[in-house]
PDB file of C-alpha atoms in Angstrom:
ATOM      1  CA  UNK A   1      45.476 -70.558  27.251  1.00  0.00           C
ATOM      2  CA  UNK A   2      42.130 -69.888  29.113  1.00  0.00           C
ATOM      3  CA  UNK A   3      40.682 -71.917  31.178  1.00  0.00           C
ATOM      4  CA  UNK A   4      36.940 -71.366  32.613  1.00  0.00           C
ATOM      5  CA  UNK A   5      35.085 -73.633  34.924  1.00  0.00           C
ATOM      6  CA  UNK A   6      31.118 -74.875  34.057  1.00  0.00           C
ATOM      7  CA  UNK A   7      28.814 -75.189  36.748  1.00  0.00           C
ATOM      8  CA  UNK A   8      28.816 -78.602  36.934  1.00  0.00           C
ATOM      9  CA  UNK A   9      33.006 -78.794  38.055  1.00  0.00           C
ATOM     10  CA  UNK A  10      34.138 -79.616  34.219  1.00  0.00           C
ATOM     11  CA  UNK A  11      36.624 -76.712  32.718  1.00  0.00           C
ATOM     12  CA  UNK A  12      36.707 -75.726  29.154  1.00  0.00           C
ATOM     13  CA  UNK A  13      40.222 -74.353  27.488  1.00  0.00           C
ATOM     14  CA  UNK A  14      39.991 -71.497  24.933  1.00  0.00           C
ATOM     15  CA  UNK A  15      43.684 -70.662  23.006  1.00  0.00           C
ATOM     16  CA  UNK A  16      42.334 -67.381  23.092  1.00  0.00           C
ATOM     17  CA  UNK A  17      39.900 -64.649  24.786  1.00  0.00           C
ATOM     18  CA  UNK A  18      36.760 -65.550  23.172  1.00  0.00           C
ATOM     19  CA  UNK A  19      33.502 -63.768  24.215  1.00  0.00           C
ATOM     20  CA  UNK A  20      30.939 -65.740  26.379  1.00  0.00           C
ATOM     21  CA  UNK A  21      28.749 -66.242  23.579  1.00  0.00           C
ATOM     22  CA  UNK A  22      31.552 -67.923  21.677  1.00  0.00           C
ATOM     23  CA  UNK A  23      32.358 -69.950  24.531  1.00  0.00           C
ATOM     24  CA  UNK A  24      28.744 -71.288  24.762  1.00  0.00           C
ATOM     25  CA  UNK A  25      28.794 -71.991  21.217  1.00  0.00           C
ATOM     26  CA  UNK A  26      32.128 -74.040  22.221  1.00  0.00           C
ATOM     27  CA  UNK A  27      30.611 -75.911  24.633  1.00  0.00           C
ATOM     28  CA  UNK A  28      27.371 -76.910  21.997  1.00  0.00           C
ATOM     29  CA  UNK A  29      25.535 -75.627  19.327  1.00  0.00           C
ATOM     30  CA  UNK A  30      22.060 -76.173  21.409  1.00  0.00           C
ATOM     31  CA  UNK A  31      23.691 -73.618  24.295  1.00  0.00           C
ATOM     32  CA  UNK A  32      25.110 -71.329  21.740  1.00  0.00           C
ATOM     33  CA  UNK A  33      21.750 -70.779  20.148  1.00  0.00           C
ATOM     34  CA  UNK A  34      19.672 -70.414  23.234  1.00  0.00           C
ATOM     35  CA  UNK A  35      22.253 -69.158  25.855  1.00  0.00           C
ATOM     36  CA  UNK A  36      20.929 -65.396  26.964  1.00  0.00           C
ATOM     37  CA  UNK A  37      23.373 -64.753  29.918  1.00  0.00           C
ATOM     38  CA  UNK A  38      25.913 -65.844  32.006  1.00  0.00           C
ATOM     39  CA  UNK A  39      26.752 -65.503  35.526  1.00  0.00           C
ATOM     40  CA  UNK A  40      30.876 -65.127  35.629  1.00  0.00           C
ATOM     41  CA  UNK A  41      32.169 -65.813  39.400  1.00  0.00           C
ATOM     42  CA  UNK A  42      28.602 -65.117  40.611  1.00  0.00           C
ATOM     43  CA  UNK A  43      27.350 -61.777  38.713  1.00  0.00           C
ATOM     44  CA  UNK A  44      25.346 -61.802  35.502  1.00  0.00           C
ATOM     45  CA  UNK A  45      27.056 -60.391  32.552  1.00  0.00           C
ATOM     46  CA  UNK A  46      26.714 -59.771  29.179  1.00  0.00           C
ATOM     47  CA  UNK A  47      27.508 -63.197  26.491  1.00  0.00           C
ATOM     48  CA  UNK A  48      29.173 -60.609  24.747  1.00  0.00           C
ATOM     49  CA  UNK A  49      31.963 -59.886  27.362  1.00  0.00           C
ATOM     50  CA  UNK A  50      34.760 -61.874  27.376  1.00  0.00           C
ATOM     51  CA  UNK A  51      35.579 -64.447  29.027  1.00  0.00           C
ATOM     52  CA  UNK A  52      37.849 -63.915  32.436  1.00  0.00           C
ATOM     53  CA  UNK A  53      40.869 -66.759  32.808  1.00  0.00           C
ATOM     54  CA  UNK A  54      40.326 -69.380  36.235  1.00  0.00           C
ATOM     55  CA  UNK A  55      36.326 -67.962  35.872  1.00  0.00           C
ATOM     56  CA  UNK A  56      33.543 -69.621  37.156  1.00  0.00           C
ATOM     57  CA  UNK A  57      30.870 -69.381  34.479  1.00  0.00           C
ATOM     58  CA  UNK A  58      26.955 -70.775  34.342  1.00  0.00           C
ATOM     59  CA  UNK A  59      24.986 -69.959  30.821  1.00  0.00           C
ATOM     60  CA  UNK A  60      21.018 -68.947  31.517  1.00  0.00           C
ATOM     61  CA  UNK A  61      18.286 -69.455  28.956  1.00  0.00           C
ATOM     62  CA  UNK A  62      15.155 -68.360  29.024  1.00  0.00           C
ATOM     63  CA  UNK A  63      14.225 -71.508  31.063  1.00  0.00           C
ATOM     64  CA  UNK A  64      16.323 -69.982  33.871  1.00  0.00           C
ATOM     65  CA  UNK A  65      14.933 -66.762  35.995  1.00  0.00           C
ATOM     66  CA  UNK A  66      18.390 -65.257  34.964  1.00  0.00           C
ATOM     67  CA  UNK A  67      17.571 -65.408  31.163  1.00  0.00           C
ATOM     68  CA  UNK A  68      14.271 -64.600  31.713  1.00  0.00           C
ATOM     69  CA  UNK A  69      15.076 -61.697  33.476  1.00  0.00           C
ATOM     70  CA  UNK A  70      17.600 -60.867  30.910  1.00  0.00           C
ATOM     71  CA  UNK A  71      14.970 -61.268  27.874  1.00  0.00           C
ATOM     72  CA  UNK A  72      12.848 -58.642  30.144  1.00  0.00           C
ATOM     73  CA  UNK A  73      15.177 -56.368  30.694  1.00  0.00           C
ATOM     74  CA  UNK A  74      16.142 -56.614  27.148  1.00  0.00           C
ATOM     75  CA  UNK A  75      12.127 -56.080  26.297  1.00  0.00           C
ATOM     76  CA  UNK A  76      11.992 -52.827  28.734  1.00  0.00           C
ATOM     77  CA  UNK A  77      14.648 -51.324  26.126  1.00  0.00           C
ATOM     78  CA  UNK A  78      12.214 -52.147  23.735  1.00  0.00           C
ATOM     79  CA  UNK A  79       9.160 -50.888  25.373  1.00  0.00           C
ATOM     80  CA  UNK A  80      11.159 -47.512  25.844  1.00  0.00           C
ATOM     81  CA  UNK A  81      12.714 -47.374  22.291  1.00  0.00           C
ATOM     82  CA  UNK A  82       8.906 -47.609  21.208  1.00  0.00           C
ATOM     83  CA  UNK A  83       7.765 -45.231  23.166  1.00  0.00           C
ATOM     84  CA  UNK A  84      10.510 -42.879  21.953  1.00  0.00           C
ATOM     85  CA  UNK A  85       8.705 -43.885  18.731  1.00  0.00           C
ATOM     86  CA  UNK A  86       5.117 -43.390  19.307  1.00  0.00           C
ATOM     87  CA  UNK A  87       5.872 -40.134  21.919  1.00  0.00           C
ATOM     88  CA  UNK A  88       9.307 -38.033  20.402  1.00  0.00           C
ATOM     89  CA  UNK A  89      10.211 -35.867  23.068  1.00  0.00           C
ATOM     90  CA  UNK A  90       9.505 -38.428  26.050  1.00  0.00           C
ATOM     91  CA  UNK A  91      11.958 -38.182  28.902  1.00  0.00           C
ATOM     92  CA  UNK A  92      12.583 -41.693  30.674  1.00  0.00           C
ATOM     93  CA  UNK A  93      14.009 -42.241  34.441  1.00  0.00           C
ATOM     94  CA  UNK A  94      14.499 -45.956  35.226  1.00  0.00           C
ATOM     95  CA  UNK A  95      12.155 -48.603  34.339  1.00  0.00           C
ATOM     96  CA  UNK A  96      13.207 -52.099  35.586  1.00  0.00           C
ATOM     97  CA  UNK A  97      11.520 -55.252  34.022  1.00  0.00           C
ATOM     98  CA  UNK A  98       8.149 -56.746  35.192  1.00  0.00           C
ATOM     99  CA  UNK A  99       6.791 -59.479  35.756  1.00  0.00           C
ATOM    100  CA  UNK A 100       3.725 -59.657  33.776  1.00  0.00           C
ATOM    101  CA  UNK A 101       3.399 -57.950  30.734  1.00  0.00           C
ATOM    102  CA  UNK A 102       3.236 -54.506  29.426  1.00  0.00           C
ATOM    103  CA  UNK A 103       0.459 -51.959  29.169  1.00  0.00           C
ATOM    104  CA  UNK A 104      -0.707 -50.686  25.734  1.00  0.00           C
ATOM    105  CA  UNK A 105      -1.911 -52.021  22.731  1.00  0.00           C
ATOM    106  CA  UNK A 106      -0.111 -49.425  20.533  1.00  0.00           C
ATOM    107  CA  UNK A 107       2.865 -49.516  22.844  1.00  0.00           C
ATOM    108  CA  UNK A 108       3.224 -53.422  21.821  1.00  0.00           C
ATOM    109  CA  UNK A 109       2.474 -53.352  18.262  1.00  0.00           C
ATOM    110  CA  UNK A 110       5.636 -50.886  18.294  1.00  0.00           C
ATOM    111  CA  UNK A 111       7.649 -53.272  20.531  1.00  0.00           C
ATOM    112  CA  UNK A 112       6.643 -55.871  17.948  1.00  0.00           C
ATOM    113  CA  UNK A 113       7.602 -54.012  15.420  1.00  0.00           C
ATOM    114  CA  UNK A 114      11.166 -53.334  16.753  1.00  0.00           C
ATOM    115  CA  UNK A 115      11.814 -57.057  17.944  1.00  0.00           C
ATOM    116  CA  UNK A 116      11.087 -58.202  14.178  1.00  0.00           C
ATOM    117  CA  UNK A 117      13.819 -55.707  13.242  1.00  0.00           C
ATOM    118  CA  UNK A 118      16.232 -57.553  15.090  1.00  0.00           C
ATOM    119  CA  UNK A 119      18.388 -54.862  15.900  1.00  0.00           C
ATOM    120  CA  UNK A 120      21.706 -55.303  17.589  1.00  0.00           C
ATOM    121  CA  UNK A 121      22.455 -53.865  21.477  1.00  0.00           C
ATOM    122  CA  UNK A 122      25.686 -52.345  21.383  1.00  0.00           C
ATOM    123  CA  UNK A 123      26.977 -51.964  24.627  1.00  0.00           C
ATOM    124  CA  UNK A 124      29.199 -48.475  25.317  1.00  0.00           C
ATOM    125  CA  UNK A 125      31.116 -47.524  27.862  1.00  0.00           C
ATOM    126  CA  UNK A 126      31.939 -44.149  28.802  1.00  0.00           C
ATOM    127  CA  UNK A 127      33.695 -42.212  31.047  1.00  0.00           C
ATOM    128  CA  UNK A 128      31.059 -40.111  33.665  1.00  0.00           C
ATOM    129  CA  UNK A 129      31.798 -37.008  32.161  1.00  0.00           C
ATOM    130  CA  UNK A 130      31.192 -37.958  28.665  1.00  0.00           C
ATOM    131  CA  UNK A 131      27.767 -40.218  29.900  1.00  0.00           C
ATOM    132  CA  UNK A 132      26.696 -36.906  31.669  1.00  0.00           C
ATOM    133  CA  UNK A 133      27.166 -34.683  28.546  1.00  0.00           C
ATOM    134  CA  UNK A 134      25.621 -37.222  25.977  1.00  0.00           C
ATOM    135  CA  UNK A 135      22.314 -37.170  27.794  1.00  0.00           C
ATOM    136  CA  UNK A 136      22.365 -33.495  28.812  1.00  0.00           C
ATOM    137  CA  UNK A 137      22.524 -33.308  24.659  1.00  0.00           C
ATOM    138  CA  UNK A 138      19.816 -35.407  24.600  1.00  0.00           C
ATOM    139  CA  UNK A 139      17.477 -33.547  26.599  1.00  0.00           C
ATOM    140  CA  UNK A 140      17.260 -36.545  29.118  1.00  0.00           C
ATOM    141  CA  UNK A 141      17.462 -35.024  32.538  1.00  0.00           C
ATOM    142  CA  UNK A 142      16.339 -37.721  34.711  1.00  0.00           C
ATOM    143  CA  UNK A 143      19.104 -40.035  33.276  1.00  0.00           C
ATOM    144  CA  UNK A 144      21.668 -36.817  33.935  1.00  0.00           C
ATOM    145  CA  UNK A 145      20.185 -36.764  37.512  1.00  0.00           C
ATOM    146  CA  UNK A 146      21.119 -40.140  37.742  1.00  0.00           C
ATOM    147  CA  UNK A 147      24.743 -39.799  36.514  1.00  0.00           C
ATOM    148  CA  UNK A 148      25.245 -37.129  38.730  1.00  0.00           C
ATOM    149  CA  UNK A 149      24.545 -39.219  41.758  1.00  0.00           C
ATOM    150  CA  UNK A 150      27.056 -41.814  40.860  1.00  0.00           C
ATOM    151  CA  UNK A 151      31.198 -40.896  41.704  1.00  0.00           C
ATOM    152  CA  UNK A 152      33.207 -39.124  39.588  1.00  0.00           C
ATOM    153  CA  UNK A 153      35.504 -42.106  38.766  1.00  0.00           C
ATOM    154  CA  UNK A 154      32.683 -44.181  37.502  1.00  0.00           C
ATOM    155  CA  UNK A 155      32.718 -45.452  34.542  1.00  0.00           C
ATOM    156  CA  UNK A 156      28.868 -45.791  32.915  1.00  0.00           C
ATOM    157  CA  UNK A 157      27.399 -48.022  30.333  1.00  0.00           C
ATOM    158  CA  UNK A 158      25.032 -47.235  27.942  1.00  0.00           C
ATOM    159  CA  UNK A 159      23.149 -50.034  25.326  1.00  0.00           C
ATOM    160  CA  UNK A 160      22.434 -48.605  21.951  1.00  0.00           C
ATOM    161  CA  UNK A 161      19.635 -50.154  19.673  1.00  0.00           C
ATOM    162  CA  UNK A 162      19.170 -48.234  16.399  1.00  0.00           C
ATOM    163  CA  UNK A 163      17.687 -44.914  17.133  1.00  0.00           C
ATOM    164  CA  UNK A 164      17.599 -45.547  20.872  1.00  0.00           C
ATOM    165  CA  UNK A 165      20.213 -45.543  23.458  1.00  0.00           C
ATOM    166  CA  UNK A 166      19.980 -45.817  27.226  1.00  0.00           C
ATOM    167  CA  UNK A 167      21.698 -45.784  30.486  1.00  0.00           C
ATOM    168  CA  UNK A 168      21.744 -49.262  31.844  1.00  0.00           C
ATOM    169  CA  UNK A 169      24.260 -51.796  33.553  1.00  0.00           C
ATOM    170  CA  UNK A 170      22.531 -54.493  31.599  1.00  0.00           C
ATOM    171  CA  UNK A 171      22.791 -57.208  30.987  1.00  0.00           C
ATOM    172  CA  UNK A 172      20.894 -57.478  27.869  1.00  0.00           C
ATOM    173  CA  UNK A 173      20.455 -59.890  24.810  1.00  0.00           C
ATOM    174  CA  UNK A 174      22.395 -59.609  21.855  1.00  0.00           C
ATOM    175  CA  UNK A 175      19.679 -57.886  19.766  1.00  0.00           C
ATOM    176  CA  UNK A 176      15.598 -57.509  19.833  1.00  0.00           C
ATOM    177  CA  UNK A 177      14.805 -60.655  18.021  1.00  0.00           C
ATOM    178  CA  UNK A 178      14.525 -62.466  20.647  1.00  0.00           C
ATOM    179  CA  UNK A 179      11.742 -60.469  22.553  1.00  0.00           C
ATOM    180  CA  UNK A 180       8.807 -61.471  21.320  1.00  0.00           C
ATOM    181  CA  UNK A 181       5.945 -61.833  23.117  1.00  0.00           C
ATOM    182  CA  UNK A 182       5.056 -58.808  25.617  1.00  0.00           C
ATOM    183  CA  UNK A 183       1.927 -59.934  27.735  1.00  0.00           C
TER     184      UNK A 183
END
């Protein structure tokens, strides 16, 4: 049995490890459908990690700051992966959400594009060695930079949508549907 604790002091039992999202969808069908994040014992992870027994857990939509950080983090990916699109060859550093919008017209008639497709975020993890490799492959030597500065032991995360993949500790939406408006 699992046993997590909401925000507001109740606790909800699982038989099983479920992921977060399931858990939301537990709770109610309203939080499973607009849930975008969760904080678990104080840090924002992914609703498709699983859920930790004796946890603390809040669920974020895009009401919250925390989902609405989430669903522009998530839409950074997809300002990137359209870029990729509209520029092959690009090499990306970091690019953390903003604020207020994005930049170019063509830019966000490709990130439009890409959010209709509704393609899923896999999250990866890989060992440092293998993370460092995959981008070297890839021609991406500002993410390799990056790799390179972290320990040895680390273990790095990567979020694959379709043809793109990045380096990125997330958290991020399940897939680009829910990104849609970019100004």
């Amino acid at each position: 049995m699992i046993t997590i604790r909401l925000k507001d002091g109740k606790e909800k039992q699982f038989e099983s490890a479920v992921s977060l999202a399931d858990a939301a969808k537990a709770i109610s069908n309203s939080l499973g459908k607009n849930a975008l994040v969760a904080k678990v014992n104080g840090e924002l992870t992914d609703l498709r990690d699983p859920i930790v027994d004796g946890a603390e857990v809040e669920f974020f939509t895009k009401e919250d700051p925390e989902g609405l950080f989430t669903l522009r983090h998530t839409a950074s990916h997809v300002m990137a992966q359209a870029i990729q699109h509209l520029f092959p060859g690009v090499k990306f550093a970091i690019g953390p959400a903003i604020d207020d919008g994005f930049y170019f017209a063509a830019i966000e008639k490709e990130m439009s594009k890409i959010a209709k497709e509704n393609i899923p975020l896999v999250k990866k993890v890989l060992p440092r060695d293998e993370a460092l490799q995959y981008f070297k492959d890839k021609g991406q030597d500002y993410k390799v930079m990056l790799i390179e500065d972290l320990p040895e032991e680390e273990t790095i995360s990567l979020y694959e949508q379709g043809d793109f993949t990045d380096l990125c500790a997330g958290p991020h939406l399940k897939a680009t549907g829910k990104v849609k408006t970019f100004k």
